[in-house]
Short mmCIF file of C-alpha atoms in Angstrom, two decimals:
data_model
loop_
_atom_site.label_atom_id
_atom_site.label_comp_id
_atom_site.label_asym_id
_atom_site.label_seq_id
_atom_site.Cartn_x
_atom_site.Cartn_y
_atom_site.Cartn_z
CA UNK A 26 127.71 30.09 -14.50
CA UNK A 27 123.95 29.75 -14.58
CA UNK A 28 122.57 29.85 -18.14
CA UNK A 29 119.42 31.96 -17.75
CA UNK A 30 118.57 31.81 -21.48
CA UNK A 31 118.53 28.00 -21.36
CA UNK A 32 116.34 28.12 -18.24
CA UNK A 33 113.88 30.44 -20.03
CA UNK A 34 113.68 28.02 -22.97
CA UNK A 35 113.09 25.03 -20.71
CA UNK A 36 110.49 26.78 -18.54
CA UNK A 37 108.61 27.72 -21.70
CA UNK A 38 108.71 24.03 -22.69
CA UNK A 39 107.45 22.97 -19.26
CA UNK A 40 104.51 25.38 -19.55
CA UNK A 41 103.68 23.89 -22.95
CA UNK A 42 104.08 20.34 -21.59
CA UNK A 43 101.61 21.22 -18.84
CA UNK A 44 99.13 22.16 -21.56
CA UNK A 45 99.22 25.90 -20.99
CA UNK A 46 99.97 28.71 -23.42
CA UNK A 47 103.23 30.52 -22.60
CA UNK A 48 101.98 33.48 -24.66
CA UNK A 49 98.90 34.13 -22.56
CA UNK A 50 98.85 37.31 -20.46
CA UNK A 51 99.82 35.85 -17.07
CA UNK A 52 102.59 33.61 -18.42
CA UNK A 53 104.29 35.82 -21.02
CA UNK A 54 107.15 36.86 -18.73
CA UNK A 55 107.16 33.75 -16.53
CA UNK A 56 110.20 32.11 -18.20
CA UNK A 57 112.28 35.26 -17.58
CA UNK A 58 111.03 35.60 -14.00
CA UNK A 59 111.79 31.95 -13.23
CA UNK A 60 115.27 32.24 -14.79
CA UNK A 61 116.01 35.32 -12.69
CA UNK A 62 114.70 33.57 -9.56
CA UNK A 63 116.83 30.47 -10.27
CA UNK A 64 119.89 32.65 -10.76
CA UNK A 65 119.29 34.04 -7.26
CA UNK A 66 118.21 30.92 -5.34
CA UNK A 67 120.89 28.71 -6.93
CA UNK A 68 123.76 31.23 -6.71
CA UNK A 69 125.73 28.82 -4.52
CA UNK A 70 126.08 26.43 -7.45
CA UNK A 71 128.61 28.86 -8.93
CA UNK A 72 131.02 28.25 -6.04
CA UNK A 73 132.92 25.35 -4.51
CA UNK A 74 133.20 24.97 -0.75
CA UNK A 75 136.73 26.38 -1.04
CA UNK A 76 135.40 29.43 -2.95
CA UNK A 77 132.83 30.04 -0.21
CA UNK A 78 135.54 29.72 2.46
CA UNK A 79 137.53 32.38 0.60
CA UNK A 80 134.48 34.66 0.24
CA UNK A 81 133.49 34.50 3.91
CA UNK A 82 136.80 33.67 5.55
CA UNK A 83 137.30 36.79 7.66
CA UNK A 84 138.78 35.71 10.98
CA UNK A 85 140.25 37.36 14.04
CA UNK A 86 143.24 36.10 16.01
CA UNK A 87 142.12 34.80 19.40
CA UNK A 88 144.96 32.89 21.02
CA UNK A 89 143.42 32.80 24.52
CA UNK A 90 139.95 31.60 23.52
CA UNK A 91 138.96 28.37 25.19
CA UNK A 92 135.25 28.94 24.89
CA UNK A 93 132.96 27.28 22.43
CA UNK A 94 131.24 29.45 19.83
CA UNK A 95 127.61 28.50 19.14
CA UNK A 96 125.29 30.31 16.75
CA UNK A 97 121.68 29.12 16.83
CA UNK A 98 118.53 29.64 14.79
CA UNK A 99 120.19 30.65 11.53
CA UNK A 100 117.27 30.79 9.09
CA UNK A 101 117.96 29.75 5.50
CA UNK A 102 116.44 27.70 2.69
CA UNK A 103 117.54 25.27 0.02
CA UNK A 104 116.11 23.10 -2.75
CA UNK A 105 115.97 19.31 -2.70
CA UNK A 106 118.01 17.85 -5.53
CA UNK A 107 115.58 14.92 -5.94
CA UNK A 108 112.43 16.94 -6.67
CA UNK A 109 113.77 20.51 -6.96
CA UNK A 110 111.32 21.17 -4.15
CA UNK A 111 111.85 23.86 -1.55
CA UNK A 112 113.35 22.88 1.80
CA UNK A 113 111.91 25.56 4.05
CA UNK A 114 111.75 26.65 7.69
CA UNK A 115 115.34 25.54 7.88
CA UNK A 116 117.32 26.50 10.95
CA UNK A 117 120.96 25.77 11.53
CA UNK A 118 122.92 25.62 14.73
CA UNK A 119 126.64 25.91 14.08
CA UNK A 120 129.28 25.41 16.77
CA UNK A 121 133.05 25.19 16.89
CA UNK A 122 135.91 25.26 19.34
CA UNK A 123 138.33 28.01 18.27
CA UNK A 124 141.89 27.06 17.43
CA UNK A 125 143.76 30.37 17.55
CA UNK A 126 141.21 32.36 15.55
CA UNK A 127 137.50 33.06 15.40
CA UNK A 128 135.33 33.76 12.38
CA UNK A 129 133.15 36.87 12.10
CA UNK A 130 129.66 35.89 13.27
CA UNK A 131 127.86 37.21 10.19
CA UNK A 132 130.14 35.02 8.09
CA UNK A 133 128.67 31.88 9.68
CA UNK A 134 125.17 32.90 8.57
CA UNK A 135 126.47 33.85 5.11
CA UNK A 136 128.11 30.44 4.74
CA UNK A 137 124.79 28.74 5.62
CA UNK A 138 122.94 30.89 3.06
CA UNK A 139 125.40 30.24 0.24
CA UNK A 140 125.63 26.49 0.88
CA UNK A 141 121.82 26.35 0.86
CA UNK A 142 121.69 28.05 -2.54
CA UNK A 143 122.44 24.80 -4.35
CA UNK A 144 120.48 21.73 -5.29
CA UNK A 145 121.16 19.85 -2.09
CA UNK A 146 120.45 17.12 0.39
CA UNK A 147 119.98 18.32 3.95
CA UNK A 148 122.72 15.97 5.14
CA UNK A 149 125.18 17.40 2.59
CA UNK A 150 124.36 20.96 3.68
CA UNK A 151 125.63 20.12 7.19
CA UNK A 152 128.78 18.48 5.83
CA UNK A 153 129.49 21.40 3.49
CA UNK A 154 129.04 23.99 6.27
CA UNK A 155 131.33 21.95 8.54
CA UNK A 156 133.96 21.59 5.79
CA UNK A 157 133.95 25.34 5.14
CA UNK A 158 134.07 26.24 8.83
CA UNK A 159 137.01 23.87 9.33
CA UNK A 160 138.86 25.42 6.40
CA UNK A 161 138.26 28.96 7.63
CA UNK A 162 138.94 28.46 11.36
CA UNK A 163 141.45 25.61 11.26
CA UNK A 164 139.39 23.83 13.91
CA UNK A 165 138.44 20.17 13.50
CA UNK A 166 135.99 20.55 16.40
CA UNK A 167 132.84 21.53 14.53
CA UNK A 168 129.15 20.70 14.85
CA UNK A 169 126.27 21.57 12.53
CA UNK A 170 122.67 20.76 13.39
CA UNK A 171 119.97 21.47 10.81
CA UNK A 172 116.21 21.24 11.23
CA UNK A 173 113.98 21.75 8.24
CA UNK A 174 110.72 21.04 6.49
CA UNK A 175 110.69 19.64 2.98
CA UNK A 176 107.88 20.48 0.58
CA UNK A 177 108.52 17.15 -1.16
CA UNK A 178 107.18 15.64 2.12
CA UNK A 179 104.65 18.26 3.15
CA UNK A 180 102.96 19.40 -0.08
CA UNK A 181 103.14 16.27 -2.23
CA UNK A 182 103.64 12.54 -1.88
CA UNK A 183 102.82 11.52 1.67
CA UNK A 184 101.63 15.08 2.58
CA UNK A 185 102.72 15.32 6.20
CA UNK A 186 102.82 19.10 6.81
CA UNK A 187 104.16 18.89 10.37
CA UNK A 188 107.09 16.61 9.53
CA UNK A 189 110.55 18.00 10.25
CA UNK A 190 113.92 16.53 9.39
CA UNK A 191 116.87 16.85 11.74
CA UNK A 192 120.43 16.20 10.57
CA UNK A 193 123.55 16.44 12.70
CA UNK A 194 127.19 16.63 11.60
CA UNK A 195 129.57 16.14 14.53
CA UNK A 196 133.33 16.32 14.19
CA UNK A 197 136.33 16.18 16.50
CA UNK A 198 135.53 16.72 20.16
CA UNK A 199 131.81 17.19 19.42
CA UNK A 200 131.69 13.59 18.24
CA UNK A 201 133.60 12.26 21.25
CA UNK A 202 132.42 14.48 24.14
CA UNK A 203 128.66 14.13 24.77
CA UNK A 204 128.75 17.09 27.20
CA UNK A 205 129.54 19.43 24.28
CA UNK A 206 126.51 18.21 22.37
CA UNK A 207 124.09 19.60 24.95
CA UNK A 208 124.87 23.14 23.72
CA UNK A 209 123.43 22.28 20.32
CA UNK A 210 119.89 21.86 21.66
#
């Protein structure tokens, strides 16, 4: 579980290390606000991929389905584990070939949200989403494409505000059959 009291203590220390007074009017409640925000934005750290699969694993039997399922433009965010900087304007495209059952569509978006609510690498987000989708659906034919901006690239360091990062996790037939990949664009 996330230790909000420890976060408050450390945020207070960071404010002091920055040379500011944590007791001044505008900062008095900042440690509590940051701790509450961290509890929300890092909620996914409380769960394993298996836990998330259990939480959002509602499926429907679909024995005749031969059609690919593709969900595009799933907005979500995450935080870079290297700088604790926001990865923003993130969009996921998630696709799979059903194997006897389909997952509820809202569950795909919920999986993306919860996986993003961890200190992450963009590449790992795609792998985690694919792992969870495989566990829930039983299908090895899964693809996850993620496009995002990273504030560690856009707001600091090299400062390239238009830079986007694209990561692609292809499994099963998506890896082997190039014609399936065109639906990810």
